[in-house]
Amino acid sequence: MATIELKDIQKTYGKTEAVKHLNLTISEGELFGFLGPNGAGKTTTIKMMTGLLEPTEGTVEICGFDMWKKPMEAKRNIAYLPDQPNLYPKLTGWEFLRFIASVYQVNEDDFLERAEKYLHMFHLTDSAEDLLESYSHGMKQKIALVGALVHDPKVIFLDEPTVGLDPGSARKLKELLRELCDQGTTVFMSTHILEIAENMCDRVGIITNGSLLALGTMEELRAQGGNDKATLEDIFLELTAGEDSAELIRSLESEDVNGK
Ligand SMILES: Nc1ncnc2c1ncn2[C@@H]1O[C@H](COP(=O)(O)OP(=O)(O)OP(=O)(O)O)[C@@H](O)[C@H]1O
């Protein structure tokens, strides 16, 4: 069953076409890695998928619900962990988690079970009574992650989830995401860490300049590139190098013109 369905979505900011006619279907239980160079359109795509940004054209469906026609039903099924979570500084960790649980109407027993489990997993139990303003960057990332998990979402969107985490927490997160997917949760994750995508994800999509250039399992991507030994880094650099070279040539050309 498809839990995420993007049909021909497009986003333009003024003259910039940030995302161009993107079609993508992600299945239940899939761990999907979304890659691309800086400015490729990853965050714009995730914001459209999570209902934070309305597509200029096209539709987003989450668990069969159109994000803009049935926003409550669609949003009830998702959690979004941005790369820089914006937390209320004057709440304690527990108060923040309770707030999320109340928004999603999680019952008390489920809330306590999940909150205690994930606070313990990420070594936050002893800090849970402290104000969020006293948390380090990594602790903020982790409490935001616990917040994303307390309502047991069917689909989780994560933007660069391991950035800022210590190696032990990053490993726990990776293991947890795999475990959640094996139990049927869908994870859509953007990352610049190719090793994570290569080793963890069921499928990978590479976006450049607003268009999806490659999509598939590692085996499929290697077959498309005609090199069965290629790493994801090889594939990524090969697909995106053209863009960089084109950019370099354009900038040299304009310098040339301006210089004359
Ligand atoms: N609010 C905005 N107004 C105008 N242009 C924007 C806006 N947000 C993004 N863009 C442009 O849209 C394009 C895609 O940006 P986006 O943030 O989606 O890229 P990204 O792949 O997430 O990049 P990064 O890896 O650097 O985070 C870029 O050209 C960017 O300059």
mmCIF file of N, CA, C and O and ligand atoms in Angstrom, residues 13 16 18 37-44 192, ligand 1:
data_model
loop_
_atom_site.group_PDB
_atom_site.id
_atom_site.type_symbol
_atom_site.label_atom_id
_atom_site.label_comp_id
_atom_site.label_asym_id
_atom_site.label_seq_id
_atom_site.Cartn_x
_atom_site.Cartn_y
_atom_site.Cartn_z
ATOM 1 N N TYR A 13 9.231 29.634 -6.765
ATOM 2 C CA TYR A 13 9.366 30.839 -5.935
ATOM 3 C C TYR A 13 9.731 31.943 -6.923
ATOM 4 O O TYR A 13 10.862 31.974 -7.409
ATOM 5 N N THR A 16 12.185 31.129 -9.707
ATOM 6 C CA THR A 16 12.917 29.886 -9.404
ATOM 7 C C THR A 16 11.970 28.694 -9.389
ATOM 8 O O THR A 16 10.999 28.671 -8.633
ATOM 9 N N ALA A 18 11.825 25.541 -7.972
ATOM 10 C CA ALA A 18 12.538 24.763 -6.947
ATOM 11 C C ALA A 18 12.279 23.268 -7.095
ATOM 12 O O ALA A 18 13.171 22.449 -6.889
ATOM 13 N N PRO A 37 22.287 17.646 -4.108
ATOM 14 C CA PRO A 37 23.211 18.711 -3.690
ATOM 15 C C PRO A 37 22.460 19.877 -3.042
ATOM 16 O O PRO A 37 21.225 19.924 -3.099
ATOM 17 N N ASN A 38 23.185 20.806 -2.453
ATOM 18 C CA ASN A 38 22.572 21.981 -1.831
ATOM 19 C C ASN A 38 21.704 22.714 -2.848
ATOM 20 O O ASN A 38 22.097 22.893 -4.001
ATOM 21 N N GLY A 39 20.510 23.090 -2.395
ATOM 22 C CA GLY A 39 19.615 23.873 -3.255
ATOM 23 C C GLY A 39 18.879 23.028 -4.287
ATOM 24 O O GLY A 39 18.220 23.564 -5.175
ATOM 25 N N ALA A 40 18.949 21.687 -4.164
ATOM 26 C CA ALA A 40 18.340 20.807 -5.177
ATOM 27 C C ALA A 40 16.816 20.770 -5.090
ATOM 28 O O ALA A 40 16.139 20.449 -6.068
ATOM 29 N N GLY A 41 16.271 21.080 -3.900
ATOM 30 C CA GLY A 41 14.810 21.047 -3.737
ATOM 31 C C GLY A 41 14.323 20.057 -2.687
ATOM 32 O O GLY A 41 13.118 19.811 -2.590
ATOM 33 N N LYS A 42 15.227 19.530 -1.871
ATOM 34 C CA LYS A 42 14.839 18.519 -0.874
ATOM 35 C C LYS A 42 13.906 19.100 0.196
ATOM 36 O O LYS A 42 12.835 18.556 0.454
ATOM 37 N N THR A 43 14.345 20.209 0.828
ATOM 38 C CA THR A 43 13.523 20.783 1.898
ATOM 39 C C THR A 43 12.185 21.274 1.346
ATOM 40 O O THR A 43 11.141 21.076 1.978
ATOM 41 N N THR A 44 12.206 21.862 0.181
ATOM 42 C CA THR A 44 10.955 22.332 -0.441
ATOM 43 C C THR A 44 10.003 21.145 -0.632
ATOM 44 O O THR A 44 8.809 21.237 -0.327
ATOM 45 N N HIS A 192 22.706 14.068 3.608
ATOM 46 C CA HIS A 192 23.894 14.289 2.783
ATOM 47 C C HIS A 192 24.915 13.187 3.058
ATOM 48 O O HIS A 192 25.977 13.168 2.451
HETATM 49 N N1 LIG B 1 11.483 30.840 0.521
HETATM 50 C C1 LIG B 1 12.172 30.809 -0.629
HETATM 51 N N2 LIG B 1 12.143 31.841 -1.487
HETATM 52 C C2 LIG B 1 12.818 31.804 -2.666
HETATM 53 N N3 LIG B 1 13.567 30.752 -3.082
HETATM 54 C C3 LIG B 1 13.635 29.701 -2.257
HETATM 55 C C4 LIG B 1 12.967 29.658 -0.995
HETATM 56 N N4 LIG B 1 13.220 28.466 -0.394
HETATM 57 C C5 LIG B 1 14.029 27.796 -1.240
HETATM 58 N N5 LIG B 1 14.273 28.521 -2.355
HETATM 59 C C6 LIG B 1 15.082 28.100 -3.520
HETATM 60 O O1 LIG B 1 14.580 26.856 -3.970
HETATM 61 C C7 LIG B 1 15.633 25.975 -4.338
HETATM 62 C C8 LIG B 1 15.542 24.690 -3.537
HETATM 63 O O2 LIG B 1 15.813 24.965 -2.152
HETATM 64 P P1 LIG B 1 15.716 23.853 -1.012
HETATM 65 O O3 LIG B 1 15.857 24.548 0.307
HETATM 66 O O4 LIG B 1 14.493 23.043 -1.227
HETATM 67 O O5 LIG B 1 17.011 22.951 -1.312
HETATM 68 P P2 LIG B 1 17.664 21.740 -0.492
HETATM 69 O O6 LIG B 1 17.843 20.633 -1.472
HETATM 70 O O7 LIG B 1 16.885 21.456 0.730
HETATM 71 O O8 LIG B 1 19.093 22.359 -0.134
HETATM 72 P P3 LIG B 1 20.115 22.098 1.120
HETATM 73 O O9 LIG B 1 20.717 20.756 0.906
HETATM 74 O O10 LIG B 1 21.115 23.191 0.922
HETATM 75 O O11 LIG B 1 19.314 22.239 2.384
HETATM 76 C C9 LIG B 1 16.934 26.776 -4.150
HETATM 77 O O12 LIG B 1 17.257 27.363 -5.394
HETATM 78 C C10 LIG B 1 16.534 27.845 -3.145
HETATM 79 O O13 LIG B 1 17.315 29.015 -3.335
#
